[in-house]
XYZ file of N, CA, C and O in Angstrom:
560
model
N -30.566 90.222 180.386
C -30.435 89.390 179.214
C -30.463 90.308 177.995
O -31.311 91.166 177.869
N -29.550 90.116 177.098
C -29.475 90.920 175.875
C -30.118 90.139 174.744
O -29.773 88.990 174.502
N -31.058 90.750 174.054
C -31.770 90.108 172.964
C -31.237 90.666 171.659
O -31.238 91.877 171.447
N -30.773 89.790 170.793
C -30.261 90.215 169.496
C -31.356 89.999 168.465
O -31.880 88.900 168.338
N -31.658 91.054 167.737
C -32.749 91.006 166.780
C -32.330 91.702 165.497
O -31.760 92.778 165.537
N -32.645 91.069 164.405
C -32.455 91.719 163.114
C -33.838 92.234 162.703
O -34.789 91.481 162.666
N -33.924 93.507 162.417
C -35.213 94.108 162.145
C -35.093 95.163 161.063
O -34.030 95.725 160.847
N -36.234 95.448 160.446
C -36.287 96.553 159.495
C -36.185 97.879 160.242
O -35.681 98.848 159.721
N -36.705 97.906 161.455
C -36.667 99.115 162.267
C -35.601 98.962 163.346
O -35.328 97.874 163.818
N -35.085 100.075 163.742
C -34.074 100.067 164.788
C -34.696 99.640 166.128
O -35.793 100.073 166.470
N -33.980 98.789 166.829
C -34.435 98.401 168.156
C -33.855 99.417 169.142
O -32.728 99.289 169.605
N -34.631 100.450 169.404
C -34.194 101.520 170.298
C -34.061 100.970 171.710
O -34.624 99.917 172.033
N -33.369 101.674 172.592
C -33.259 101.214 173.979
C -34.622 101.028 174.647
O -34.817 100.069 175.404
N -35.568 101.905 174.376
C -36.909 101.775 174.977
C -37.637 100.544 174.436
O -38.288 99.819 175.185
N -37.538 100.301 173.136
C -38.172 99.100 172.567
C -37.535 97.849 173.144
O -38.222 96.871 173.441
N -36.236 97.879 173.297
C -35.527 96.737 173.878
C -35.982 96.518 175.320
O -36.211 95.381 175.746
N -36.142 97.594 176.057
C -36.600 97.516 177.448
C -37.995 96.896 177.516
O -38.269 96.026 178.359
N -38.884 97.313 176.635
C -40.251 96.772 176.597
C -40.222 95.303 176.189
O -40.913 94.468 176.788
N -39.416 94.957 175.196
C -39.309 93.567 174.764
C -38.807 92.680 175.900
O -39.351 91.600 176.138
N -37.804 93.130 176.612
C -37.296 92.359 177.744
C -38.355 92.205 178.826
O -38.451 91.170 179.470
N -39.180 93.236 179.025
C -40.209 93.200 180.068
C -41.302 92.183 179.768
O -41.933 91.653 180.690
N -41.524 91.887 178.487
C -42.593 90.949 178.136
C -42.078 89.515 177.962
O -42.843 88.562 178.059
N -40.782 89.350 177.753
C -40.216 88.015 177.543
C -40.509 87.113 178.741
O -40.375 87.530 179.882
N -40.931 85.892 178.467
C -41.185 84.919 179.516
C -42.542 85.035 180.176
O -42.907 84.195 180.987
N -43.290 86.052 179.854
C -44.618 86.216 180.465
C -45.614 85.293 179.780
O -45.579 85.139 178.565
N -46.508 84.724 180.563
C -47.534 83.840 180.012
C -48.936 84.404 180.236
O -49.912 83.761 179.876
N -49.017 85.607 180.815
C -50.320 86.187 181.145
C -50.891 87.075 180.051
O -51.936 87.678 180.229
N -50.210 87.161 178.917
C -50.691 87.975 177.802
C -51.009 89.390 178.286
O -52.150 89.835 178.258
N -49.994 90.124 178.729
C -50.237 91.430 179.345
C -50.724 92.480 178.359
O -50.447 92.422 177.170
N -51.440 93.445 178.909
C -51.818 94.631 178.143
C -50.628 95.587 178.174
O -49.675 95.400 178.938
N -50.710 96.655 177.394
C -49.660 97.674 177.426
C -49.569 98.280 178.828
O -48.471 98.543 179.326
N -50.710 98.461 179.477
C -50.697 99.011 180.836
C -50.026 98.060 181.814
O -49.299 98.495 182.711
N -50.238 96.753 181.653
C -49.564 95.778 182.513
C -48.051 95.880 182.357
O -47.310 95.852 183.342
N -47.587 95.984 181.121
C -46.149 96.095 180.854
C -45.618 97.402 181.442
O -44.559 97.424 182.082
N -46.368 98.473 181.266
C -45.983 99.773 181.814
C -45.805 99.692 183.331
O -44.793 100.141 183.875
N -46.794 99.113 184.034
C -46.718 99.011 185.497
C -45.550 98.130 185.927
O -44.864 98.431 186.905
N -45.299 97.071 185.186
C -44.157 96.205 185.477
C -42.848 96.972 185.356
O -41.957 96.855 186.216
N -42.721 97.753 184.292
C -41.513 98.552 184.092
C -41.352 99.596 185.191
O -40.241 99.819 185.696
N -42.449 100.243 185.570
C -42.395 101.261 186.630
C -41.950 100.641 187.956
O -41.169 101.241 188.686
N -42.446 99.430 188.238
C -42.043 98.735 189.466
C -40.551 98.419 189.466
O -39.944 98.317 190.522
N -39.974 98.283 188.278
C -38.544 98.002 188.149
C -37.717 99.297 188.124
O -36.512 99.257 187.934
N -38.387 100.434 188.266
C -37.678 101.702 188.310
C -37.567 102.433 186.985
O -36.932 103.480 186.896
N -38.180 101.917 185.947
C -38.122 102.565 184.639
C -38.957 103.834 184.643
O -39.980 103.921 185.310
N -38.520 104.807 183.864
C -39.258 106.052 183.727
C -39.959 106.118 182.362
O -40.365 107.186 181.914
N -40.103 104.992 181.724
C -40.752 104.912 180.421
C -42.222 105.290 180.549
O -42.914 104.833 181.458
N -42.716 106.101 179.617
C -44.115 106.531 179.660
C -45.029 105.445 179.086
O -44.599 104.574 178.329
N -46.296 105.530 179.431
C -47.284 104.595 178.912
C -47.383 104.711 177.393
O -47.471 103.704 176.687
N -47.328 105.922 176.866
C -47.393 106.126 175.413
C -46.217 105.432 174.720
O -46.388 104.816 173.662
N -45.043 105.502 175.319
C -43.859 104.840 174.748
C -44.044 103.326 174.751
O -43.685 102.651 173.780
N -44.612 102.788 175.819
C -44.861 101.346 175.892
C -45.836 100.934 174.792
O -45.611 99.950 174.086
N -46.923 101.688 174.617
C -47.887 101.395 173.553
C -47.200 101.383 172.185
O -47.375 100.452 171.397
N -46.441 102.437 171.898
C -45.770 102.531 170.597
C -44.773 101.390 170.416
O -44.710 100.781 169.344
N -44.008 101.092 171.449
C -43.003 100.035 171.356
C -43.666 98.682 171.100
O -43.205 97.908 170.248
N -44.743 98.385 171.799
C -45.426 97.105 171.601
C -46.011 97.000 170.200
O -45.958 95.933 169.581
N -46.554 98.088 169.684
C -47.109 98.069 168.322
C -46.005 97.793 167.300
O -46.178 96.989 166.389
N -44.861 98.449 167.456
C -43.738 98.225 166.542
C -43.237 96.795 166.679
O -42.995 96.110 165.684
N -43.089 96.309 167.905
C -42.616 94.942 168.120
C -43.584 93.921 167.517
O -43.156 92.916 166.966
N -44.887 94.204 167.581
C -45.881 93.312 166.969
C -45.789 93.375 165.441
O -45.818 92.349 164.764
N -45.665 94.581 164.890
C -45.531 94.730 163.431
C -44.306 93.997 162.907
O -44.322 93.438 161.817
N -43.227 94.017 163.671
C -41.977 93.376 163.267
C -41.953 91.880 163.582
O -41.008 91.190 163.215
N -42.983 91.378 164.282
C -43.073 89.951 164.554
C -42.321 89.472 165.785
O -42.104 88.276 165.961
N -41.946 90.389 166.681
C -41.215 89.996 167.884
C -42.138 89.628 169.025
O -41.733 88.957 169.967
N -43.368 90.098 168.960
C -44.427 89.692 169.881
C -45.686 89.545 169.034
O -45.758 90.055 167.917
N -46.659 88.850 169.567
C -47.940 88.702 168.880
C -48.971 89.565 169.590
O -49.000 89.618 170.808
N -49.792 90.212 168.803
C -50.882 91.002 169.344
C -52.109 90.097 169.420
O -52.438 89.410 168.442
N -52.768 90.072 170.566
C -53.940 89.214 170.761
C -55.151 90.110 170.951
O -55.207 90.915 171.883
N -56.113 89.976 170.049
C -57.336 90.770 170.116
C -58.417 89.904 170.738
O -58.646 88.785 170.318
N -59.054 90.425 171.739
C -60.131 89.695 172.396
C -61.150 90.685 172.884
O -61.577 91.574 172.157
N -61.487 90.575 174.138
C -62.395 91.519 174.773
C -61.534 92.510 175.544
O -60.508 92.157 176.094
N -61.917 93.753 175.581
C -61.118 94.731 176.304
C -59.886 95.131 175.515
O -59.825 94.959 174.294
N -58.873 95.630 176.216
C -57.673 96.123 175.521
C -56.891 94.990 174.864
O -56.956 93.837 175.317
N -56.157 95.335 173.819
C -55.306 94.343 173.161
C -54.267 93.853 174.147
O -53.826 94.573 175.035
N -53.866 92.608 173.956
C -52.859 91.993 174.799
C -51.702 91.562 173.920
O -51.851 91.466 172.698
N -50.574 91.285 174.536
C -49.374 90.955 173.787
C -48.779 89.655 174.310
O -48.813 89.381 175.508
N -48.266 88.869 173.388
C -47.778 87.529 173.685
C -46.353 87.398 173.164
O -46.118 87.586 171.970
N -45.404 87.054 174.031
C -44.022 86.903 173.569
C -43.783 85.607 172.796
O -42.745 85.458 172.166
N -44.751 84.688 172.816
C -44.595 83.423 172.101
C -44.884 83.686 170.628
O -46.019 83.963 170.248
N -43.847 83.605 169.827
C -43.978 83.938 168.409
C -44.453 82.761 167.574
O -44.960 82.934 166.481
N -44.291 81.565 168.072
C -44.738 80.376 167.346
C -46.263 80.444 167.205
O -46.971 80.749 168.165
N -46.789 80.173 166.007
C -48.242 80.247 165.822
C -48.980 79.314 166.785
O -48.609 78.151 166.948
N -50.003 79.858 167.429
C -50.840 79.080 168.338
C -52.159 79.822 168.532
O -52.314 80.956 168.097
N -53.096 79.150 169.180
C -54.435 79.701 169.366
C -54.627 80.182 170.798
O -53.857 79.830 171.694
N -55.676 80.971 170.996
C -55.941 81.546 172.310
C -57.373 81.286 172.766
O -58.279 81.121 171.952
N -57.537 81.304 174.090
C -58.834 81.224 174.751
C -59.026 82.545 175.489
O -58.106 83.006 176.177
N -60.199 83.157 175.353
C -60.486 84.416 176.039
C -61.715 84.217 176.907
O -62.755 83.754 176.425
N -61.591 84.570 178.189
C -62.723 84.459 179.110
C -63.621 85.683 178.934
O -63.166 86.823 179.004
N -64.893 85.437 178.716
C -65.867 86.518 178.520
C -66.171 87.271 179.813
O -66.725 88.366 179.773
N -65.845 86.695 180.958
C -66.123 87.365 182.228
C -64.949 88.210 182.701
O -65.115 89.371 183.033
N -63.765 87.643 182.771
C -62.622 88.374 183.348
C -61.670 88.911 182.281
O -60.738 89.639 182.597
N -61.893 88.558 181.020
C -61.083 88.996 179.874
C -59.668 88.432 179.858
O -58.846 88.879 179.070
N -59.359 87.473 180.740
C -58.029 86.865 180.704
C -57.861 86.092 179.407
O -58.820 85.584 178.837
N -56.603 86.003 178.963
C -56.272 85.274 177.737
C -55.357 84.118 178.113
O -54.412 84.288 178.881
N -55.656 82.959 177.568
C -54.872 81.756 177.817
C -54.432 81.173 176.477
O -55.118 81.347 175.459
N -53.319 80.461 176.485
C -52.923 79.714 175.291
C -53.782 78.463 175.206
O -53.972 77.769 176.206
N -54.314 78.186 174.023
C -55.088 76.962 173.802
C -54.100 75.831 173.523
O -53.208 75.981 172.691
N -54.269 74.739 174.222
C -53.356 73.611 174.069
C -53.936 72.659 173.013
O -54.439 71.589 173.318
N -53.902 73.148 171.780
C -54.307 72.335 170.642
C -53.299 72.601 169.526
O -52.736 73.690 169.451
N -53.053 71.618 168.686
C -52.051 71.817 167.629
C -52.471 72.879 166.621
O -53.641 72.985 166.256
N -51.500 73.642 166.180
C -51.715 74.621 165.127
C -52.038 73.864 163.838
O -51.376 72.886 163.499
N -53.037 74.298 163.125
C -53.501 73.626 161.912
C -52.822 74.229 160.676
O -53.371 75.101 160.005
N -51.597 73.758 160.387
C -50.813 74.286 159.263
C -51.563 74.225 157.936
O -51.407 75.100 157.089
N -52.386 73.183 157.761
C -53.076 73.017 156.474
C -54.019 74.180 156.158
O -54.318 74.445 154.998
N -54.461 74.903 157.188
C -55.330 76.058 156.930
C -54.583 77.190 156.230
O -55.188 78.025 155.571
N -53.259 77.201 156.371
C -52.453 78.212 155.684
C -52.264 77.880 154.202
O -51.754 78.693 153.441
N -52.674 76.690 153.793
C -52.480 76.236 152.418
C -53.745 76.330 151.577
O -53.841 75.694 150.522
N -54.711 77.110 152.040
C -55.940 77.277 151.262
C -55.594 77.823 149.885
O -54.712 78.673 149.749
N -56.281 77.351 148.846
C -56.015 77.899 147.514
C -56.397 79.382 147.467
O -57.323 79.799 148.145
N -55.671 80.159 146.696
C -55.994 81.592 146.595
C -57.453 81.796 146.185
O -57.969 81.078 145.333
N -58.094 82.735 146.825
C -59.484 83.057 146.527
C -59.576 84.543 146.251
O -59.088 85.347 147.035
N -60.193 84.897 145.151
C -60.357 86.302 144.748
C -59.023 87.035 144.786
O -58.937 88.182 145.202
N -57.959 86.329 144.385
C -56.642 86.939 144.357
C -55.982 87.059 145.717
O -54.931 87.662 145.854
N -56.606 86.482 146.743
C -56.089 86.580 148.111
C -55.291 85.327 148.437
O -55.783 84.210 148.312
N -54.058 85.514 148.841
C -53.184 84.397 149.201
C -52.999 84.382 150.720
O -52.560 85.366 151.304
N -53.335 83.279 151.368
C -53.232 83.137 152.822
C -51.766 83.006 153.228
O -51.016 82.232 152.638
N -51.361 83.759 154.239
C -49.995 83.667 154.745
C -49.953 83.261 156.215
O -48.889 83.134 156.795
N -51.113 83.066 156.807
C -51.189 82.646 158.200
C -52.604 82.856 158.703
O -53.428 83.447 158.017
N -52.868 82.341 159.898
C -54.192 82.525 160.478
C -54.100 82.568 161.998
O -53.118 82.128 162.576
N -55.141 83.124 162.595
C -55.268 83.186 164.045
C -56.677 82.744 164.398
O -57.624 83.092 163.695
N -56.794 81.998 165.482
C -58.110 81.596 165.967
C -58.163 81.894 167.454
O -57.244 81.559 168.200
N -59.235 82.560 167.868
C -59.457 82.863 169.274
C -60.793 82.256 169.667
O -61.804 82.490 169.013
N -60.779 81.471 170.739
C -61.987 80.853 171.270
C -62.460 81.679 172.466
O -61.654 82.115 173.278
N -63.760 81.890 172.561
C -64.346 82.658 173.657
C -65.180 81.740 174.523
O -65.857 80.843 174.022
N -65.133 81.962 175.813
C -65.910 81.155 176.751
C -65.727 81.701 178.153
O -65.481 82.888 178.340
N -65.809 80.816 179.137
C -65.654 81.201 180.535
C -64.581 80.313 181.147
O -64.652 79.082 181.043
N -63.576 80.941 181.778
C -62.473 80.183 182.376
C -62.942 79.465 183.646
O -64.017 79.769 184.183
N -62.143 78.531 184.118
C -62.527 77.748 185.298
C -62.664 78.626 186.534
O -63.547 78.392 187.358
N -61.842 79.647 186.680
C -61.955 80.542 187.843
C -63.303 81.251 187.841
O -63.948 81.373 188.878
N -63.719 81.727 186.695
C -64.986 82.450 186.605
C -66.190 81.520 186.662
O -67.240 81.896 187.179
N -66.063 80.318 186.142
C -67.206 79.407 186.163
C -67.478 78.898 187.568
O -68.574 78.436 187.852
N -66.501 79.048 188.471
C -66.688 78.645 189.864
C -67.354 79.733 190.691
O -67.746 79.497 191.823
N -67.512 80.942 190.127
C -68.126 82.045 190.868
C -69.614 82.102 190.562
O -70.099 81.538 189.588
N -70.340 82.835 191.383
C -71.799 82.938 191.250
C -72.194 84.256 190.591
O -73.098 84.934 191.043
N -71.484 84.641 189.506
C -71.822 85.888 188.818
C -73.066 85.696 187.964
O -73.322 84.621 187.450
N -73.814 86.776 187.814
C -74.970 86.761 186.935
C -74.534 86.906 185.498
O -73.634 87.681 185.203
N -75.135 86.196 184.594
C -74.847 86.318 183.163
C -73.506 85.703 182.825
O -72.778 85.219 183.670
N -73.175 85.746 181.540
C -71.904 85.148 181.097
C -71.035 86.162 180.365
O -70.105 85.806 179.703
N -71.354 87.466 180.470
C -70.550 88.496 179.828
C -70.816 88.648 178.351
O -70.153 89.389 177.676
N -71.827 87.945 177.824
C -72.103 88.010 176.385
C -73.057 89.138 176.039
O -73.279 89.419 174.887
N -73.644 89.742 177.032
C -74.611 90.802 176.734
C -75.985 90.222 176.544
O -76.208 89.030 176.663
N -76.964 91.069 176.259
C -78.339 90.595 176.135
C -78.649 90.188 174.733
O -78.204 90.691 173.795
């Protein structure tokens, strides 16, 4: 599949390869996950190249960077939405709640104008809550 993108930065063949590798994924992969996926497909792209490509793609708005526990994850869904992060397994899920557009309309404060927001909820996923692990990953 060929993805046509208008960008401030050039979409190099490697960036295009990384973008194609993340399209359609719902598991919010890490850079290492994308790297391993590409390697399984026969790509010779280095892990450093995958990291750089994902950072550029996130800066340009082609993927979303999700910060939670552990390594950053990347989401091909560009439409604003919220995330759930499991404190035990670090998996990231899309939260099925409506995006609150009105939060982007906050009046400017201290000269700061809101242009968007992100909300991440932390807890324990159903897979982890069914296990008999000690603690909840929150620390002492």
